[in-house]
Coordinates of C-alpha atoms in Angstrom, one line a residue:
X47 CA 7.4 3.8 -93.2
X48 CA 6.3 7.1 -92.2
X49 CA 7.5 10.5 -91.7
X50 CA 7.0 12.8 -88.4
X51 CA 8.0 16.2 -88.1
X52 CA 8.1 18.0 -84.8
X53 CA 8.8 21.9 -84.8
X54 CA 9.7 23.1 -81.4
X55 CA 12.3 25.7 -80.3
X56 CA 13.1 24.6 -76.9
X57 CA 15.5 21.7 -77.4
X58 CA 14.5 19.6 -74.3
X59 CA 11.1 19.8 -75.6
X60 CA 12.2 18.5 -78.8
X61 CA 14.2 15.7 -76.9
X62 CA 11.2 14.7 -74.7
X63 CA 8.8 15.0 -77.9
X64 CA 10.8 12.5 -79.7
X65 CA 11.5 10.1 -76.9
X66 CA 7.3 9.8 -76.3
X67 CA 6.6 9.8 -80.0
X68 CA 8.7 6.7 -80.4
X69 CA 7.4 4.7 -77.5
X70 CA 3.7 5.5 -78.8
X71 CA 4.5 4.6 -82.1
X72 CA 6.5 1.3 -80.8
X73 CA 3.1 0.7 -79.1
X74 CA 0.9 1.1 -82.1
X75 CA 3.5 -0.9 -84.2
X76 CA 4.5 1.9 -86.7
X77 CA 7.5 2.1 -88.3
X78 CA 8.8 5.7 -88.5
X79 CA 11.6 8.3 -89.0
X80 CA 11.9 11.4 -86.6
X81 CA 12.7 14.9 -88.2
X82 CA 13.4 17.9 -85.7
X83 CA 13.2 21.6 -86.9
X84 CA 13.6 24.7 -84.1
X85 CA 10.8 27.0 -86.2
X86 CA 8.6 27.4 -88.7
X87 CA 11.3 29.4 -91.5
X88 CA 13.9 26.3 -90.9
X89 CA 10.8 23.5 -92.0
X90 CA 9.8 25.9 -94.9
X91 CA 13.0 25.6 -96.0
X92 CA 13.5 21.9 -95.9
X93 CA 10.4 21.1 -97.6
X94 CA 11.8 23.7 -100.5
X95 CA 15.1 21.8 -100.9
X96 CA 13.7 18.8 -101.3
X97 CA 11.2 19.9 -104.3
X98 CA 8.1 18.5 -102.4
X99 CA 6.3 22.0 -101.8
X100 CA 3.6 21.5 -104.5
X101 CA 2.9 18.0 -102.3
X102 CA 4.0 18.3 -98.6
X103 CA 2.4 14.7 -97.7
X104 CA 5.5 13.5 -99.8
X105 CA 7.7 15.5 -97.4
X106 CA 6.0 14.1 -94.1
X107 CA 3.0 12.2 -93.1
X108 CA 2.1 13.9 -89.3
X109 CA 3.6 17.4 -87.7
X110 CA 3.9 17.9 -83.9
X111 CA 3.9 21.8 -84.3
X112 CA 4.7 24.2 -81.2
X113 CA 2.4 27.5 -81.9
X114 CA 4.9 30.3 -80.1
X115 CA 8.3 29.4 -82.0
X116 CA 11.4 31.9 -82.3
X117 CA 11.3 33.4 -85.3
X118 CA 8.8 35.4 -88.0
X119 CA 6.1 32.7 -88.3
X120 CA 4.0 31.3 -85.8
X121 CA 3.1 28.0 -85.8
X122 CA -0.2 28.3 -86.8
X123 CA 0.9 30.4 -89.7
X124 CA 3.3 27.8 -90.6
X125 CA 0.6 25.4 -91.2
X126 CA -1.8 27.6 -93.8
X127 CA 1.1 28.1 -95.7
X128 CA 3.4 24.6 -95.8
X129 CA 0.1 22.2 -94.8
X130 CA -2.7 23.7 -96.1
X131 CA -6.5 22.0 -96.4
X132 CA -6.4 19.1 -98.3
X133 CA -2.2 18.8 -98.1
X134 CA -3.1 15.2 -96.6
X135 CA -0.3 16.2 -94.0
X136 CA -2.0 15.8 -90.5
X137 CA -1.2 18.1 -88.1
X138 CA -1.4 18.3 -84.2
X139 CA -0.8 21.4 -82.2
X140 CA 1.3 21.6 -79.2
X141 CA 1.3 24.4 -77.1
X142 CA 1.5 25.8 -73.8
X143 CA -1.4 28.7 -74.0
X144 CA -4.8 27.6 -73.9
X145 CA -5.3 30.9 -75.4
X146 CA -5.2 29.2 -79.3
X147 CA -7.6 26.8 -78.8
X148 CA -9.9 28.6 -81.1
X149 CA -7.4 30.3 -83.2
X150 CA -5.8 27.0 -84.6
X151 CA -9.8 26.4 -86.0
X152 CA -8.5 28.4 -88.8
X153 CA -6.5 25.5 -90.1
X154 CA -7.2 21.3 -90.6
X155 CA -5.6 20.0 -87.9
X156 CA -5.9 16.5 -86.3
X157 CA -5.7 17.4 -82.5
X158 CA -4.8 20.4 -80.0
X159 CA -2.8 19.2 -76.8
X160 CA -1.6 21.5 -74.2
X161 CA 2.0 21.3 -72.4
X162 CA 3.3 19.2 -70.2
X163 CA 2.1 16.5 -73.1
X164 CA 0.3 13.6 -71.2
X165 CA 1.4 10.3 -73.3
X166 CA -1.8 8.9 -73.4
X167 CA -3.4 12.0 -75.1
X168 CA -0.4 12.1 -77.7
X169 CA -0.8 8.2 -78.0
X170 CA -4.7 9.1 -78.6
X171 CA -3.4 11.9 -81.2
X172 CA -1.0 10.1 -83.5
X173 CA -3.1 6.9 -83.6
X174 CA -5.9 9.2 -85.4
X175 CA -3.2 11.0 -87.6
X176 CA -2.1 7.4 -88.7
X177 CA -5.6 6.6 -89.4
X178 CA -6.3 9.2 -91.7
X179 CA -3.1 9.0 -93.4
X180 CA -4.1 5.4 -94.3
X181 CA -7.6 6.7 -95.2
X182 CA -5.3 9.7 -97.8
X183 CA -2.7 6.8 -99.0
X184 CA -5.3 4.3 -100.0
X185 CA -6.7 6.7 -102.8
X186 CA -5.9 6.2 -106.3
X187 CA -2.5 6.7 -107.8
X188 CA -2.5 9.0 -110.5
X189 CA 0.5 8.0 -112.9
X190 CA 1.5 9.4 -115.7
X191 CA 2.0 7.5 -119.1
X192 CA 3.4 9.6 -122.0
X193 CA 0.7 11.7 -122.0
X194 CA -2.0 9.7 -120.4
X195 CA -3.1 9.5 -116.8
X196 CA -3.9 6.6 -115.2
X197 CA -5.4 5.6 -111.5
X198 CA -4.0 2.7 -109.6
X199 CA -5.8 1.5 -107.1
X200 CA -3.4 0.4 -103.9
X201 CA -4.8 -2.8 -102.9
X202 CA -4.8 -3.8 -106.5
X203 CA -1.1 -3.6 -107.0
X204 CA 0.2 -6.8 -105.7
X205 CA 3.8 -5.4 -105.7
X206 CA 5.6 -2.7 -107.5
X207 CA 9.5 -3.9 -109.2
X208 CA 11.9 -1.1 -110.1
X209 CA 13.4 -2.7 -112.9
X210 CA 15.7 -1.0 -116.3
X211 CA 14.7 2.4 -115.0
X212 CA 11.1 1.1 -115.3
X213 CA 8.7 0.8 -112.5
X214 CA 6.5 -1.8 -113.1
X215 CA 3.3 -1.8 -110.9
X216 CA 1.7 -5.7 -110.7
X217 CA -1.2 -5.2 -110.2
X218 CA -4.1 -8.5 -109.6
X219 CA -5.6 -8.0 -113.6
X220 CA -2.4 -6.1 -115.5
X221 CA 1.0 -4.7 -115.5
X222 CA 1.7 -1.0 -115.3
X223 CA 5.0 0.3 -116.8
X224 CA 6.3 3.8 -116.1
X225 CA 9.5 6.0 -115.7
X226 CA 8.9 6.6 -111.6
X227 CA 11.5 6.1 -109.2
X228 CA 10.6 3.3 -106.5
X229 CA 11.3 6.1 -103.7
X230 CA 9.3 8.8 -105.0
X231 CA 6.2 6.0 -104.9
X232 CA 6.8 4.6 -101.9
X233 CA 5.4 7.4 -99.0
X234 CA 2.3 7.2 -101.6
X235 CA 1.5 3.7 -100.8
X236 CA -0.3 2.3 -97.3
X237 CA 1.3 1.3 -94.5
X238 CA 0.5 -2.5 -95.8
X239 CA 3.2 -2.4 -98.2
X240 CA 6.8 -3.5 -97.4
X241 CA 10.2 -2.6 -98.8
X242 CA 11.6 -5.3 -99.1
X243 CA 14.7 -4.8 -101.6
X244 CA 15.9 -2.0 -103.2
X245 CA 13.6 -2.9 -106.2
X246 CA 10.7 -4.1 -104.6
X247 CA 7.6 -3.3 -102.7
X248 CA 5.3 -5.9 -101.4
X249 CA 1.7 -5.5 -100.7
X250 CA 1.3 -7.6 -97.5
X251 CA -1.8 -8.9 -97.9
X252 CA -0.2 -11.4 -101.0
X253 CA 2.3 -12.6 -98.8
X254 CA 1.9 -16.1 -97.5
X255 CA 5.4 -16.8 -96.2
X256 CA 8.9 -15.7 -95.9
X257 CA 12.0 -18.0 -95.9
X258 CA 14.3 -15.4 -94.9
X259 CA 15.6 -15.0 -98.1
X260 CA 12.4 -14.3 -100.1
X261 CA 8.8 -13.2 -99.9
X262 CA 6.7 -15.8 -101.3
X263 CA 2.9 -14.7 -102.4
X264 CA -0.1 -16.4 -102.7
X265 CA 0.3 -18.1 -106.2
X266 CA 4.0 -19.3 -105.5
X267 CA 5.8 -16.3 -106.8
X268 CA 8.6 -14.6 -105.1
X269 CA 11.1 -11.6 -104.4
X270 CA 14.1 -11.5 -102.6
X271 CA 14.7 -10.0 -99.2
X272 CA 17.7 -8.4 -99.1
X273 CA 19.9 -8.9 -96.4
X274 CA 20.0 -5.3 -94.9
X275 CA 16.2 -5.3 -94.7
X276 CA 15.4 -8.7 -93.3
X277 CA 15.1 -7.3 -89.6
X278 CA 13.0 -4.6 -91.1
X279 CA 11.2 -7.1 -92.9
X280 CA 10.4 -9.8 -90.1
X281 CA 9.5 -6.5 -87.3
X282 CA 7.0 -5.4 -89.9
X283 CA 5.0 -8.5 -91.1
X284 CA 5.7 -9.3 -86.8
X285 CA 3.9 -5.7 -86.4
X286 CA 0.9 -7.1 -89.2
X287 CA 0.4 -10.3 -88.1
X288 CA -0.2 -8.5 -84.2
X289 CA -2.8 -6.0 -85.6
X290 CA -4.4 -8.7 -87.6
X291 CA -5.1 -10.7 -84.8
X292 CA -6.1 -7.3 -82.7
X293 CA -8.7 -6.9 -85.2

């Protein structure tokens, strides 16, 4: 699952911006959730609620960001303070002056496309951005342990249970134990892993079946599928097993 975040003051831009961004991420077989904010000050303060300013890539994975908004901050102002270099948060620029096609150098940004928005050029754009926010997921976990720190490697981790307010990460040579919450490690993770349950994410790549009722690995083990996340389940290892074969 992933996180988009369009910042646009004109409602019908935002309406159009959402209704393209879902068909191109229906055609690139992406799974994500649509967040709409009318200028920069009403995303700042979002980000703050939710605790996730020291790490905006846990707030939001791309950001569709007008430049002109209503308001104190433009947009490319927006992005050195909420998205700055290294934020992981990938960032393409829409506007209607061609006039900022240098000034929004000043920031890491992913793309620069001019209004009207042709969809194959925003098609182009996001399939980039979900590139390199594969390429920032699939570093090393960092997690905590008392006072230790160890690095997971994702494509190690077969699965990760949330079990007795412990997360255990199963990994292919050992077990990790730690007091994380499944939803606060799960917009960490590649786009290869799959919720499943409410306790369970599944690294695709161990999956050899599904019955409809469980995920069964490679070795014979399973977890259960529960039943408000089957569709999401079958559209997603559907969406896998199409990419696979693409590639």
């Amino acid at each position: 699952m992933h996180r988009i975040v369009i910042v646009e003051d004109e409602a019908s831009q935002r309406h159009l911006f959402v209704d393209l961004v879902r068909v191109a991420c229906g055609s690139l077989s992406k799974d994500v959730v649509i967040d709409c904010y009318e200028n920069a000050e009403a995303l700042a303060r979002a980000i703050n609620e939710s605790n996730n300013c020291m790490s905006p890539d846990q707030f939001c994975d791309i950001v569709l960001m007008d430049i002109e908004l209503h308001g104190q901050v433009n947009g490319i102002e927006a992005v050195k303070t909420l998205f700055p270099e290294g934020s992981g948060v990938q960032v393409v620029y829409v506007t209607g002056f061609v006039d900022y096609c240098t000034k929004v150098y000043e920031t890491e940004h992913i793309s620069f496309l001019l209004k009207p928005v042709i969809y194959e050029s925003l098609e182009y754009a996001l399939k980039q951005a979900f590139t390199k926010v594969e390429r920032h997921r699939s570093r090393p976990l960092c997690i905590k342990i008392g006072r230790a720190e160890v690095l997971i490697q994702p494509d190690r981790v077969r699965y990760v249970e949330s079990r007795l307010r412990l997360l255990n990460f199963h990994c292919s040579d050992r077990t990790i134990k730690t007091y994380l919450r499944l939803n606060d490690i799960e917009p960490l993770l590649p786009d290869y892993f799959i919720r499943c349950h409410s306790s369970y994410l599944v690294n695709v790549h161990v999956i050899e079946m599904s019955t409809g009722t469980d995920l069964v690995f490679d070795d014979g083990e399973k977890v259960p599928i529960s039943q408000r996340r089957k569709k999401v389940v079958h559209d997603r290892l559907a969406a896998y097993s199409r990419s696979a074969v693409k590639s």
